[in-house]
Short mmCIF file of C-alpha atoms and ligand atoms in Angstrom, two decimals:
data_model
loop_
_atom_site.label_atom_id
_atom_site.label_comp_id
_atom_site.label_asym_id
_atom_site.label_seq_id
_atom_site.Cartn_x
_atom_site.Cartn_y
_atom_site.Cartn_z
CA MET X 1 -37.09 11.64 34.03
CA ALA X 2 -33.86 11.06 35.89
CA LYS X 3 -34.24 9.03 39.09
CA LYS X 4 -30.96 8.75 40.91
CA GLN X 5 -27.27 9.08 40.40
CA THR X 6 -24.94 6.10 40.33
CA LYS X 7 -21.20 6.05 40.18
CA LYS X 8 -19.48 3.50 37.94
CA GLU X 9 -15.69 3.45 37.67
CA GLY X 10 -15.58 7.09 38.67
CA VAL X 11 -18.24 8.04 36.12
CA VAL X 12 -21.38 9.61 37.51
CA THR X 13 -24.45 8.62 35.50
CA TRP X 14 -28.14 9.11 35.95
CA ASP X 15 -30.59 6.22 36.13
CA TYR X 16 -33.67 7.08 34.15
CA SER X 17 -37.23 6.06 34.90
CA PRO X 18 -38.43 3.54 32.33
CA ALA X 19 -39.98 5.12 29.21
CA PRO X 20 -41.24 2.14 27.23
CA GLU X 21 -42.90 2.64 23.86
CA SER X 22 -46.42 1.24 23.85
CA THR X 23 -47.41 -1.80 21.81
CA GLY X 24 -51.11 -0.94 22.07
CA HIS X 25 -51.35 0.40 18.53
CA ILE X 26 -49.74 -2.45 16.65
CA ASN X 27 -51.60 -5.16 14.88
CA LEU X 28 -49.79 -8.49 14.66
CA LYS X 29 -51.47 -11.66 13.45
CA LYS X 30 -50.65 -14.96 15.14
CA GLN X 31 -49.75 -16.54 11.83
CA TYR X 32 -48.44 -15.11 8.54
CA ASP X 33 -48.68 -16.75 5.12
CA HIS X 34 -46.73 -15.84 1.99
CA TYR X 35 -47.87 -12.81 0.01
CA ILE X 36 -48.13 -14.04 -3.59
CA ASP X 37 -50.08 -12.60 -6.51
CA GLY X 38 -51.85 -10.09 -4.29
CA LYS X 39 -53.14 -12.73 -1.85
CA TRP X 40 -52.04 -14.38 1.39
CA VAL X 41 -51.14 -17.93 0.37
CA LYS X 42 -50.57 -20.93 2.67
CA PRO X 43 -47.14 -22.58 2.38
CA SER X 44 -47.27 -25.71 0.22
CA SER X 45 -45.29 -27.61 2.88
CA GLY X 46 -47.91 -26.67 5.51
CA LYS X 47 -44.97 -25.67 7.77
CA TYR X 48 -44.54 -22.50 9.81
CA PHE X 49 -41.70 -21.29 12.02
CA ASP X 50 -41.63 -18.94 15.00
CA THR X 51 -40.19 -15.48 15.02
CA ILE X 52 -39.26 -14.29 18.50
CA ASN X 53 -38.38 -11.12 20.34
CA PRO X 54 -34.68 -11.54 21.14
CA ALA X 55 -34.95 -9.18 24.14
CA ASN X 56 -37.17 -11.64 26.04
CA LYS X 57 -37.34 -14.78 23.81
CA GLU X 58 -41.14 -14.50 23.57
CA LYS X 59 -42.81 -15.71 20.40
CA LEU X 60 -44.25 -12.86 18.33
CA ALA X 61 -45.88 -14.78 15.49
CA GLU X 62 -45.41 -17.79 13.26
CA VAL X 63 -44.41 -17.38 9.69
CA ALA X 64 -44.77 -19.59 6.61
CA TYR X 65 -41.81 -21.69 5.53
CA GLY X 66 -41.39 -21.36 1.77
CA ASN X 67 -40.01 -24.15 -0.39
CA ASP X 68 -39.24 -24.30 -4.13
CA LYS X 69 -42.94 -24.75 -4.99
CA ASP X 70 -43.84 -21.50 -3.20
CA ILE X 71 -40.93 -19.72 -4.86
CA ASP X 72 -42.09 -21.03 -8.24
CA LYS X 73 -45.62 -19.72 -7.59
CA ALA X 74 -44.24 -16.32 -6.64
CA VAL X 75 -41.90 -16.10 -9.65
CA LYS X 76 -44.76 -17.08 -11.99
CA ALA X 77 -46.95 -14.38 -10.46
CA ALA X 78 -44.15 -11.83 -10.82
CA ARG X 79 -43.54 -12.82 -14.45
CA LYS X 80 -47.24 -12.53 -15.31
CA ALA X 81 -47.50 -9.13 -13.63
CA TYR X 82 -44.34 -7.99 -15.40
CA LYS X 83 -45.54 -9.01 -18.88
CA ASN X 84 -49.16 -8.00 -18.61
CA VAL X 85 -49.18 -4.96 -16.37
CA TRP X 86 -46.10 -3.41 -14.80
CA SER X 87 -43.70 -3.20 -17.76
CA LYS X 88 -46.49 -1.78 -19.92
CA MET X 89 -47.71 0.81 -17.44
CA ALA X 90 -46.85 4.48 -18.03
CA PRO X 91 -43.88 5.35 -15.76
CA SER X 92 -45.81 8.26 -14.23
CA GLU X 93 -48.52 5.77 -13.18
CA ARG X 94 -45.92 3.44 -11.63
CA ALA X 95 -44.60 6.44 -9.70
CA LYS X 96 -48.03 7.07 -8.17
CA TYR X 97 -48.09 3.56 -6.68
CA ILE X 98 -44.60 3.97 -5.24
CA TYR X 99 -45.51 7.35 -3.69
CA ARG X 100 -48.59 5.72 -2.22
CA ILE X 101 -46.46 3.01 -0.57
CA ALA X 102 -44.21 5.74 0.92
CA ARG X 103 -47.14 7.71 2.28
CA LEU X 104 -48.90 4.67 3.77
CA MET X 105 -45.67 3.61 5.44
CA GLN X 106 -45.28 7.09 6.89
CA GLU X 107 -48.82 6.98 8.25
CA ARG X 108 -48.03 3.67 9.94
CA ALA X 109 -44.48 4.66 10.94
CA ARG X 110 -44.98 4.00 14.64
CA GLU X 111 -46.34 0.54 14.02
CA PHE X 112 -43.41 -0.30 11.73
CA ALA X 113 -40.89 1.00 14.28
CA VAL X 114 -42.37 -0.97 17.17
CA ILE X 115 -42.58 -4.20 15.17
CA GLU X 116 -39.00 -3.78 13.94
CA THR X 117 -37.80 -3.33 17.51
CA LEU X 118 -39.78 -6.31 18.80
CA ASP X 119 -38.64 -8.63 16.03
CA ALA X 120 -35.00 -7.54 15.71
CA GLY X 121 -34.02 -6.35 19.21
CA LYS X 122 -32.79 -2.98 17.93
CA VAL X 123 -33.54 0.05 20.11
CA ILE X 124 -36.79 1.88 19.42
CA ARG X 125 -34.95 5.19 19.09
CA GLU X 126 -33.16 3.83 16.02
CA SER X 127 -36.06 2.05 14.37
CA ARG X 128 -38.19 5.16 14.95
CA ASP X 129 -35.61 7.77 13.90
CA VAL X 130 -33.47 5.90 11.38
CA ASP X 131 -34.89 2.69 9.89
CA VAL X 132 -38.49 3.69 9.21
CA PRO X 133 -37.97 7.30 8.00
CA LEU X 134 -35.11 6.17 5.74
CA ALA X 135 -37.22 3.33 4.33
CA CYS X 136 -40.04 5.80 3.53
CA ASN X 137 -37.53 8.20 1.98
CA HIS X 138 -36.21 5.48 -0.33
CA PHE X 139 -39.71 4.96 -1.70
CA PHE X 140 -40.21 8.73 -2.11
CA TYR X 141 -36.84 9.14 -3.78
CA TYR X 142 -37.25 6.33 -6.30
CA ALA X 143 -40.86 7.27 -7.00
CA GLY X 144 -39.40 10.56 -8.19
CA TRP X 145 -37.12 8.82 -10.69
CA ALA X 146 -39.76 6.49 -12.19
CA ASP X 147 -40.83 8.89 -14.98
CA LYS X 148 -37.41 10.54 -15.40
CA LEU X 149 -35.28 7.59 -16.44
CA GLU X 150 -34.28 9.28 -19.71
CA TYR X 151 -32.69 12.03 -17.59
CA ALA X 152 -31.00 9.50 -15.32
CA PHE X 153 -29.41 7.86 -18.39
CA PRO X 154 -29.21 10.57 -21.08
CA ASN X 155 -29.06 9.44 -24.73
CA ARG X 156 -29.65 5.81 -23.80
CA LYS X 157 -32.68 3.60 -24.20
CA VAL X 158 -33.64 2.24 -20.79
CA GLU X 159 -35.24 -1.19 -20.43
CA SER X 160 -36.28 -3.03 -17.31
CA LEU X 161 -34.79 -6.45 -16.55
CA GLY X 162 -37.90 -8.46 -15.66
CA VAL X 163 -38.28 -10.39 -12.39
CA ALA X 164 -35.93 -9.48 -9.56
CA GLY X 165 -35.22 -12.02 -6.79
CA GLN X 166 -34.24 -10.15 -3.64
CA ILE X 167 -32.80 -11.57 -0.43
CA THR X 168 -32.32 -9.48 2.71
CA PRO X 169 -30.46 -9.87 6.05
CA TRP X 170 -31.72 -9.41 9.60
CA ASN X 171 -29.90 -6.25 10.65
CA PHE X 172 -32.04 -3.61 8.86
CA PRO X 173 -35.03 -5.71 7.80
CA LEU X 174 -37.42 -3.00 6.58
CA LEU X 175 -34.73 -0.66 5.29
CA MET X 176 -33.05 -3.40 3.23
CA ALA X 177 -36.44 -4.36 1.76
CA ALA X 178 -37.01 -0.69 0.82
CA TRP X 179 -33.51 -0.37 -0.70
CA LYS X 180 -34.35 -3.29 -2.94
CA ILE X 181 -38.04 -2.95 -3.77
CA ALA X 182 -38.17 0.82 -4.47
CA PRO X 183 -35.58 1.02 -7.33
CA ALA X 184 -36.83 -2.26 -8.83
CA LEU X 185 -40.39 -0.95 -9.08
CA ALA X 186 -39.33 2.49 -10.31
CA THR X 187 -37.50 0.92 -13.24
CA GLY X 188 -40.42 -1.33 -14.17
CA ASN X 189 -39.34 -4.67 -12.69
CA THR X 190 -41.43 -7.00 -10.56
CA VAL X 191 -40.18 -8.55 -7.35
CA VAL X 192 -39.98 -11.71 -5.25
CA LEU X 193 -38.46 -10.88 -1.85
CA LYS X 194 -37.18 -13.37 0.74
CA PRO X 195 -36.62 -11.69 4.14
CA ALA X 196 -34.29 -13.09 6.81
CA GLU X 197 -35.74 -15.84 8.96
CA THR X 198 -35.26 -14.09 12.32
CA THR X 199 -36.82 -10.77 11.24
CA PRO X 200 -39.59 -11.34 8.67
CA LEU X 201 -42.35 -9.23 10.25
CA THR X 202 -41.79 -5.75 8.85
CA ALA X 203 -41.48 -7.15 5.31
CA LEU X 204 -44.86 -8.82 5.86
CA LYS X 205 -46.24 -5.51 7.17
CA LEU X 206 -44.85 -3.90 4.03
CA ALA X 207 -46.85 -6.48 2.06
CA GLU X 208 -49.96 -5.14 3.82
CA VAL X 209 -49.04 -1.60 2.81
CA ILE X 210 -48.36 -2.70 -0.77
CA HIS X 211 -51.75 -4.39 -0.80
CA ASP X 212 -53.47 -1.29 0.60
CA ALA X 213 -51.66 0.85 -1.97
CA GLY X 214 -53.52 -1.19 -4.61
CA LEU X 215 -50.44 -2.44 -6.45
CA PRO X 216 -51.49 -4.82 -9.21
CA PRO X 217 -51.30 -8.46 -7.98
CA GLY X 218 -47.91 -10.12 -8.53
CA VAL X 219 -45.86 -6.92 -8.79
CA VAL X 220 -44.39 -7.55 -5.31
CA ASN X 221 -44.40 -11.03 -3.77
CA ILE X 222 -42.98 -11.91 -0.36
CA VAL X 223 -42.00 -15.48 0.48
CA THR X 224 -40.63 -16.15 3.97
CA GLY X 225 -38.33 -18.99 4.95
CA TYR X 226 -34.77 -20.09 5.62
CA GLY X 227 -31.56 -20.13 3.59
CA ASP X 228 -32.90 -22.91 1.33
CA THR X 229 -35.86 -20.67 0.42
CA GLY X 230 -33.34 -18.02 -0.66
CA ALA X 231 -31.38 -20.66 -2.60
CA ALA X 232 -34.57 -21.75 -4.42
CA LEU X 233 -35.07 -18.13 -5.51
CA VAL X 234 -31.45 -17.80 -6.66
CA ASN X 235 -31.71 -21.01 -8.68
CA HIS X 236 -35.10 -20.37 -10.27
CA ASP X 237 -34.72 -20.31 -14.07
CA ASP X 238 -37.10 -17.45 -14.65
CA VAL X 239 -35.45 -14.85 -12.41
CA ASP X 240 -33.53 -12.12 -14.28
CA LYS X 241 -31.70 -10.50 -11.42
CA ILE X 242 -30.56 -11.40 -7.92
CA ALA X 243 -30.11 -8.62 -5.39
CA PHE X 244 -28.55 -10.04 -2.25
CA THR X 245 -27.50 -8.39 1.00
CA GLY X 246 -25.90 -10.64 3.59
CA SER X 247 -22.72 -12.41 4.54
CA THR X 248 -19.73 -12.80 2.25
CA GLY X 249 -19.94 -16.60 2.68
CA VAL X 250 -23.48 -16.79 1.25
CA GLY X 251 -22.61 -14.14 -1.37
CA LYS X 252 -19.86 -16.42 -2.70
CA ILE X 253 -22.27 -19.39 -2.89
CA ILE X 254 -24.75 -17.24 -4.84
CA GLN X 255 -22.10 -16.03 -7.25
CA LYS X 256 -21.10 -19.63 -8.01
CA GLU X 257 -24.71 -20.67 -8.48
CA ILE X 258 -25.52 -17.98 -11.00
CA ALA X 259 -22.23 -18.26 -12.91
CA GLY X 260 -22.98 -19.17 -16.51
CA THR X 261 -26.58 -17.94 -16.36
CA ASN X 262 -27.95 -14.71 -17.71
CA LYS X 263 -28.87 -13.44 -14.26
CA LYS X 264 -27.58 -10.01 -13.27
CA ALA X 265 -26.47 -9.66 -9.66
CA THR X 266 -25.66 -7.16 -6.99
CA LEU X 267 -24.06 -8.49 -3.83
CA GLU X 268 -23.88 -6.28 -0.75
CA LEU X 269 -21.74 -8.26 1.68
CA GLY X 270 -19.80 -8.01 4.92
CA GLY X 271 -17.39 -5.41 6.20
CA LYS X 272 -14.61 -4.62 8.66
CA SER X 273 -14.46 -0.88 8.37
CA ALA X 274 -11.71 1.38 9.68
CA ASN X 275 -12.52 4.42 11.80
CA ILE X 276 -9.42 6.64 11.82
CA ILE X 277 -8.75 9.33 14.44
CA LEU X 278 -5.96 11.74 13.47
CA ASP X 279 -4.09 13.82 16.05
CA ASP X 280 -5.92 17.05 15.12
CA ALA X 281 -9.40 15.49 15.39
CA PRO X 282 -12.11 17.08 17.54
CA ILE X 283 -11.69 14.46 20.25
CA ASP X 284 -15.09 14.61 21.97
CA GLN X 285 -16.98 14.44 18.66
CA ALA X 286 -14.70 11.63 17.51
CA VAL X 287 -15.46 9.62 20.66
CA GLU X 288 -19.18 10.07 19.98
CA GLY X 289 -18.52 9.00 16.38
CA ILE X 290 -16.67 5.88 17.51
CA VAL X 291 -19.60 4.93 19.77
CA ASN X 292 -22.09 5.59 16.98
CA GLY X 293 -19.90 3.77 14.48
CA ILE X 294 -19.79 0.44 16.27
CA PHE X 295 -22.33 0.35 19.09
CA PHE X 296 -25.22 1.69 16.98
CA ASN X 297 -27.61 -1.23 16.44
CA GLN X 298 -25.45 -3.48 18.68
CA GLY X 299 -22.77 -3.53 15.99
CA HIS X 300 -25.18 -5.32 13.65
CA VAL X 301 -24.18 -2.95 10.87
CA CYS X 302 -22.35 -4.08 7.75
CA CYS X 303 -20.42 -0.81 7.62
CA ALA X 304 -19.77 -0.63 11.40
CA GLY X 305 -16.51 1.13 12.27
CA SER X 306 -15.25 -2.04 13.92
CA ARG X 307 -11.50 -1.32 13.54
CA LEU X 308 -10.44 1.81 15.37
CA PHE X 309 -7.11 3.43 14.46
CA ILE X 310 -5.90 6.27 16.70
CA GLN X 311 -2.83 8.41 16.06
CA GLU X 312 -0.36 7.64 18.83
CA SER X 313 -0.11 11.10 20.39
CA VAL X 314 -3.84 11.23 21.17
CA ALA X 315 -4.44 7.50 21.77
CA GLU X 316 -4.38 7.60 25.54
CA THR X 317 -6.83 10.50 25.74
CA VAL X 318 -9.23 8.96 23.19
CA ILE X 319 -9.23 5.55 24.90
CA GLU X 320 -9.80 7.10 28.32
CA LYS X 321 -12.72 9.19 27.03
CA LEU X 322 -14.13 6.20 25.18
CA LYS X 323 -14.11 4.02 28.30
CA HIS X 324 -15.76 6.87 30.19
CA ARG X 325 -18.47 7.09 27.54
CA LEU X 326 -19.09 3.32 27.54
CA ASN X 327 -19.84 3.53 31.24
CA SER X 328 -22.68 5.93 30.58
CA LEU X 329 -24.37 3.83 27.86
CA ILE X 330 -27.67 2.25 28.83
CA ILE X 331 -28.04 -1.42 27.88
CA GLY X 332 -31.50 -2.80 28.24
CA ASP X 333 -35.03 -3.14 26.94
CA PRO X 334 -34.95 -2.09 23.27
CA MET X 335 -38.51 -0.77 23.63
CA ASP X 336 -37.37 1.78 26.23
CA LYS X 337 -36.69 5.18 24.66
CA ASN X 338 -33.67 5.70 26.96
CA THR X 339 -31.88 2.55 25.86
CA ASP X 340 -28.66 2.97 23.86
CA ILE X 341 -27.83 -0.69 23.29
CA GLY X 342 -30.56 -3.26 22.72
CA ALA X 343 -30.60 -7.01 22.20
CA ILE X 344 -28.42 -9.18 19.99
CA ASN X 345 -30.59 -10.45 17.15
CA SER X 346 -30.51 -14.18 17.89
CA LYS X 347 -29.04 -16.89 20.06
CA ALA X 348 -26.82 -17.97 17.16
CA GLN X 349 -25.46 -14.44 16.67
CA LEU X 350 -24.74 -14.05 20.40
CA ALA X 351 -22.86 -17.37 20.31
CA THR X 352 -20.77 -16.06 17.36
CA ILE X 353 -19.93 -12.83 19.21
CA ASP X 354 -19.05 -14.74 22.40
CA LYS X 355 -16.82 -17.05 20.34
CA TYR X 356 -14.90 -14.04 19.00
CA ILE X 357 -14.56 -12.48 22.46
CA LYS X 358 -13.03 -15.72 23.66
CA ILE X 359 -10.66 -15.82 20.67
CA GLY X 360 -9.56 -12.25 21.47
CA ILE X 361 -8.76 -13.20 25.06
CA ASP X 362 -7.00 -16.40 23.97
CA GLU X 363 -4.89 -14.49 21.44
CA GLY X 364 -3.65 -12.26 24.28
CA ALA X 365 -5.50 -9.01 23.52
CA THR X 366 -6.53 -6.73 26.41
CA MET X 367 -10.29 -6.61 26.83
CA TYR X 368 -12.34 -3.83 28.38
CA GLN X 369 -16.07 -3.97 29.15
CA PRO X 370 -17.91 -1.35 31.21
CA ASP X 371 -19.28 -2.30 34.56
CA CYS X 372 -22.88 -2.91 33.54
CA LYS X 373 -25.66 -5.31 34.44
CA LEU X 374 -27.08 -7.15 31.46
CA PRO X 375 -30.85 -7.62 31.38
CA LYS X 376 -32.00 -11.17 32.06
CA GLY X 377 -34.13 -13.27 29.77
CA GLY X 378 -32.84 -12.14 26.38
CA TYR X 379 -29.70 -12.08 24.26
CA PHE X 380 -27.43 -9.23 25.33
CA CYS X 381 -23.75 -8.38 25.00
CA PRO X 382 -21.93 -5.46 26.63
CA PRO X 383 -19.96 -3.03 24.47
CA THR X 384 -16.47 -4.50 24.30
CA LEU X 385 -13.07 -3.01 23.47
CA PHE X 386 -9.96 -5.00 22.53
CA MET X 387 -6.59 -3.31 22.81
CA ASP X 388 -3.10 -4.72 22.14
CA VAL X 389 -4.26 -6.42 18.96
CA ALA X 390 -1.99 -7.08 15.97
CA GLN X 391 -2.84 -6.53 12.33
CA SER X 392 -2.97 -10.33 12.00
CA SER X 393 -5.28 -10.86 15.03
CA THR X 394 -8.46 -12.77 14.19
CA LEU X 395 -10.52 -9.94 15.70
CA VAL X 396 -8.91 -7.40 13.35
CA GLN X 397 -9.32 -9.53 10.24
CA GLU X 398 -12.77 -11.13 10.60
CA GLU X 399 -16.23 -9.56 10.69
CA ILE X 400 -17.83 -10.12 14.12
CA PHE X 401 -21.13 -8.31 13.55
CA GLY X 402 -21.53 -7.37 17.19
CA PRO X 403 -20.55 -4.60 19.66
CA VAL X 404 -16.85 -5.48 19.64
CA LEU X 405 -14.24 -2.88 18.71
CA THR X 406 -10.52 -3.46 18.11
CA ILE X 407 -8.17 -0.57 18.83
CA GLN X 408 -4.81 -0.03 17.11
CA THR X 409 -2.52 2.97 17.02
CA PHE X 410 -0.40 4.48 14.24
CA ARG X 411 2.28 7.14 13.81
CA THR X 412 1.97 8.34 10.22
CA VAL X 413 -0.84 8.72 7.72
CA ASP X 414 0.89 6.32 5.30
CA GLU X 415 1.01 3.69 8.02
CA VAL X 416 -2.71 3.95 8.76
CA ILE X 417 -3.59 3.77 5.06
CA GLN X 418 -1.66 0.52 4.76
CA LYS X 419 -3.20 -0.91 7.90
CA ALA X 420 -6.75 0.16 7.02
CA ASN X 421 -6.47 -1.31 3.50
CA ASN X 422 -4.99 -4.54 4.79
CA SER X 423 -8.36 -6.28 5.01
CA PRO X 424 -10.31 -8.63 2.76
CA TYR X 425 -13.21 -6.16 3.01
CA GLY X 426 -13.72 -2.64 1.70
CA LEU X 427 -17.15 -1.37 2.62
CA ALA X 428 -16.76 1.85 4.59
CA ALA X 429 -14.34 4.03 6.53
CA GLY X 430 -14.39 7.05 8.84
CA ILE X 431 -11.84 9.87 9.12
CA TRP X 432 -11.65 12.38 11.97
CA THR X 433 -9.46 15.44 11.46
CA ASP X 434 -9.58 19.20 11.44
CA LYS X 435 -8.07 19.53 7.93
CA GLY X 436 -9.84 19.13 4.62
CA SER X 437 -6.55 18.32 2.87
CA ARG X 438 -6.00 15.32 5.14
CA ILE X 439 -9.55 14.16 4.45
CA PHE X 440 -9.00 14.33 0.67
CA ASN X 441 -5.64 12.61 0.91
CA LEU X 442 -7.18 9.69 2.82
CA THR X 443 -10.38 9.41 0.79
CA THR X 444 -8.36 8.94 -2.40
CA LYS X 445 -6.22 6.21 -0.87
CA LEU X 446 -8.60 4.15 1.27
CA ASN X 447 -10.27 1.19 -0.46
CA ALA X 448 -13.79 1.66 0.80
CA GLY X 449 -17.10 2.21 -0.95
CA VAL X 450 -18.32 4.83 1.52
CA ILE X 451 -16.07 7.19 3.48
CA TRP X 452 -17.42 9.49 6.16
CA ALA X 453 -15.45 12.50 7.38
CA ASN X 454 -16.06 13.78 10.93
CA THR X 455 -19.22 11.70 11.14
CA TYR X 456 -20.20 8.03 10.83
CA ASN X 457 -23.14 5.83 9.83
CA LYS X 458 -25.01 8.52 7.93
CA PHE X 459 -27.30 7.37 5.13
CA ASP X 460 -29.35 9.10 2.51
CA PRO X 461 -31.40 7.71 -0.39
CA THR X 462 -29.58 9.95 -2.88
CA SER X 463 -26.19 8.55 -1.96
CA PRO X 464 -24.96 5.23 -3.38
CA PHE X 465 -23.82 2.52 -0.98
CA GLY X 466 -21.74 -0.59 -1.64
CA GLY X 467 -18.32 -2.13 -1.31
CA TYR X 468 -14.98 -3.15 -2.76
CA LYS X 469 -13.25 -6.53 -2.58
CA GLU X 470 -15.08 -9.12 -0.44
CA SER X 471 -17.68 -6.52 0.57
CA GLY X 472 -19.36 -7.21 -2.76
CA PHE X 473 -20.20 -5.33 -5.92
CA GLY X 474 -22.96 -3.15 -7.29
CA ARG X 475 -24.40 -0.09 -5.59
CA GLU X 476 -27.72 0.56 -3.89
CA GLY X 477 -29.13 4.04 -3.41
CA GLY X 478 -28.91 7.12 -5.60
CA LEU X 479 -28.65 7.03 -9.37
CA HIS X 480 -26.27 4.08 -9.15
CA GLY X 481 -29.04 2.09 -7.49
CA LEU X 482 -31.22 2.57 -10.57
CA SER X 483 -28.60 1.22 -12.98
CA ALA X 484 -28.61 -2.11 -11.15
CA TYR X 485 -32.17 -2.68 -12.39
CA VAL X 486 -31.97 -1.62 -16.03
CA LYS X 487 -30.55 -2.66 -19.38
CA LEU X 488 -29.11 0.32 -21.27
CA LYS X 489 -29.16 0.30 -25.05
P1 NAP A 501 -26.71 -14.28 5.69
O1 NAP A 501 -26.64 -15.38 6.66
O2 NAP A 501 -25.80 -14.31 4.51
O3 NAP A 501 -28.22 -14.19 5.21
C1 NAP A 501 -28.71 -13.20 4.35
C2 NAP A 501 -29.97 -13.70 3.69
O4 NAP A 501 -29.66 -14.79 2.80
C3 NAP A 501 -31.01 -14.26 4.65
O5 NAP A 501 -32.29 -13.96 4.16
C4 NAP A 501 -30.71 -15.75 4.58
O6 NAP A 501 -31.77 -16.54 5.00
C5 NAP A 501 -30.42 -15.93 3.12
N1 NAP A 501 -29.64 -17.11 2.78
C6 NAP A 501 -28.92 -17.93 3.59
N2 NAP A 501 -28.32 -18.91 2.87
C7 NAP A 501 -28.68 -18.71 1.57
C8 NAP A 501 -28.36 -19.37 0.35
N3 NAP A 501 -27.54 -20.43 0.29
N4 NAP A 501 -28.88 -18.88 -0.81
C9 NAP A 501 -29.66 -17.79 -0.79
N5 NAP A 501 -30.01 -17.13 0.33
C10 NAP A 501 -29.51 -17.57 1.51
O7 NAP A 501 -26.44 -12.88 6.38
P2 NAP A 501 -27.10 -12.36 7.73
O8 NAP A 501 -26.43 -13.08 8.84
O9 NAP A 501 -28.58 -12.36 7.64
O10 NAP A 501 -26.66 -10.84 7.72
C11 NAP A 501 -25.46 -10.40 8.19
C12 NAP A 501 -24.48 -10.15 7.06
O11 NAP A 501 -25.03 -9.22 6.13
C13 NAP A 501 -23.21 -9.50 7.55
O12 NAP A 501 -22.10 -10.13 6.94
C14 NAP A 501 -23.33 -8.06 7.06
O13 NAP A 501 -22.11 -7.40 6.89
C15 NAP A 501 -24.08 -8.23 5.79
N6 NAP A 501 -24.75 -6.98 5.39
C16 NAP A 501 -24.25 -6.26 4.34
C17 NAP A 501 -24.85 -5.06 3.95
C18 NAP A 501 -24.32 -4.28 2.81
O14 NAP A 501 -25.05 -3.39 2.34
N7 NAP A 501 -23.12 -4.53 2.32
C19 NAP A 501 -25.98 -4.60 4.65
C20 NAP A 501 -26.47 -5.35 5.72
C21 NAP A 501 -25.84 -6.54 6.07
P3 NAP A 501 -31.85 -16.93 6.59
O15 NAP A 501 -32.15 -15.68 7.30
O16 NAP A 501 -32.92 -17.90 6.68
O17 NAP A 501 -30.49 -17.50 6.92
MG1 MG A 502 -37.36 -12.10 15.52
#
């Protein structure tokens, strides 16, 4: 309920009474072990590390640190399950298990959403309405394919690969695990998953669901840890495929490490996506799309529309409306249902964002931040605009992975195509215009794996996702996502 009106920079906004989601219904253990061969297994090093809530720095649980011995155990369990059970099982039977995972996740959707928000700092509205439903839908979607692979790949003989090593980042912890596990299982592979160190809890909750779904032991194994745990998985001799989502830097290391081996790989890496506003765009919707494109999930989105290009004749209006909108965004407790912008995922990530903000100021760009009070006690960053940037500015070229938007203008469509494509990345793009012909012209010329028109950051399990250039290769989602886990003969 609205409490009182405040006026910020001429913008009248309402202060809302707090509406925090309850944590009463969630069940978190103090300590989590690895999930290997259908059992909870202590780490062979005996070491655990803390995972915290970045909104208040409180410890949520401690989690096992996995070394190469733990990875070896998990890969052996996955190999055994692959040979003896999962690759031999009738596809329609495999589908039943995957459906069961989807349904159990749906039943526990609130618990998953709350734990995701606590562990990652993302707002509850997003984990509740985006992350968890999409993760469930990925399991439903791929369960549907499990016994229809001959229709997915007509006239070809489809074989599974074997053991898939999967490594996920911290920005969509449950969703990335679903993107990886669901197609792997549907195509008859077994899995060892290494979640990110700052957000391991929903993957461990997923292990509980997988256990409750009665999956045969060893089909899915989850080993938590740091980067070296991921490296041990990449370098294990008996892994047939590496599916990695994370930074371009680590993606390059992985590609070098598996060069010369038989391992298949998909690498879903960073981005610096262009959001393009043409002069005939529906301005108010476009402003909402800009906000959604970069400030959604605190800008912790690989495909965030972090480079804004506005056609010169409407630039002033768009920037004015954007500033106005930023003043009405609510930054605060991610557990509060009114909050628009939650916490930055970790101290290290906040330091990276702050470093880039300083670089922007030092390089002479004009910064704008709304007049807002940041909550105390956690890691927060206000939504930030940078104007007067050049194509060569560090902020325009490098991925920041935070709520920082660069704004450039352009005169002609050809100019914006050149500017948008002048990036080492090619993950996504957005186009805002009234005309279908302009949309088709741009979509054929922009180097981006996903292009949204008059919307942004929309995902669906049936639609493939992935990048060009330094944004990686391979696709996840849709039919394309299946082909990453099969050999076709
Ligand atoms: P990251 O630092 O590359 O880490 C990703 C995962 O790899 C984590 O589990 C990490 O473990 C692990 N890792 C670190 N070093 C490793 C190594 N040498 N070998 C194997 N694994 C290693 O990325 P992040 O900071 O978590 O995530 C942000 C990045 O992910 C951004 O660049 C973003 O654009 C990208 N991303 C891309 C997509 C996409 O679909 N294209 C989607 C989401 C995110 P620790 O957590 O312990 O470091
Ligand atoms: Mg955490």
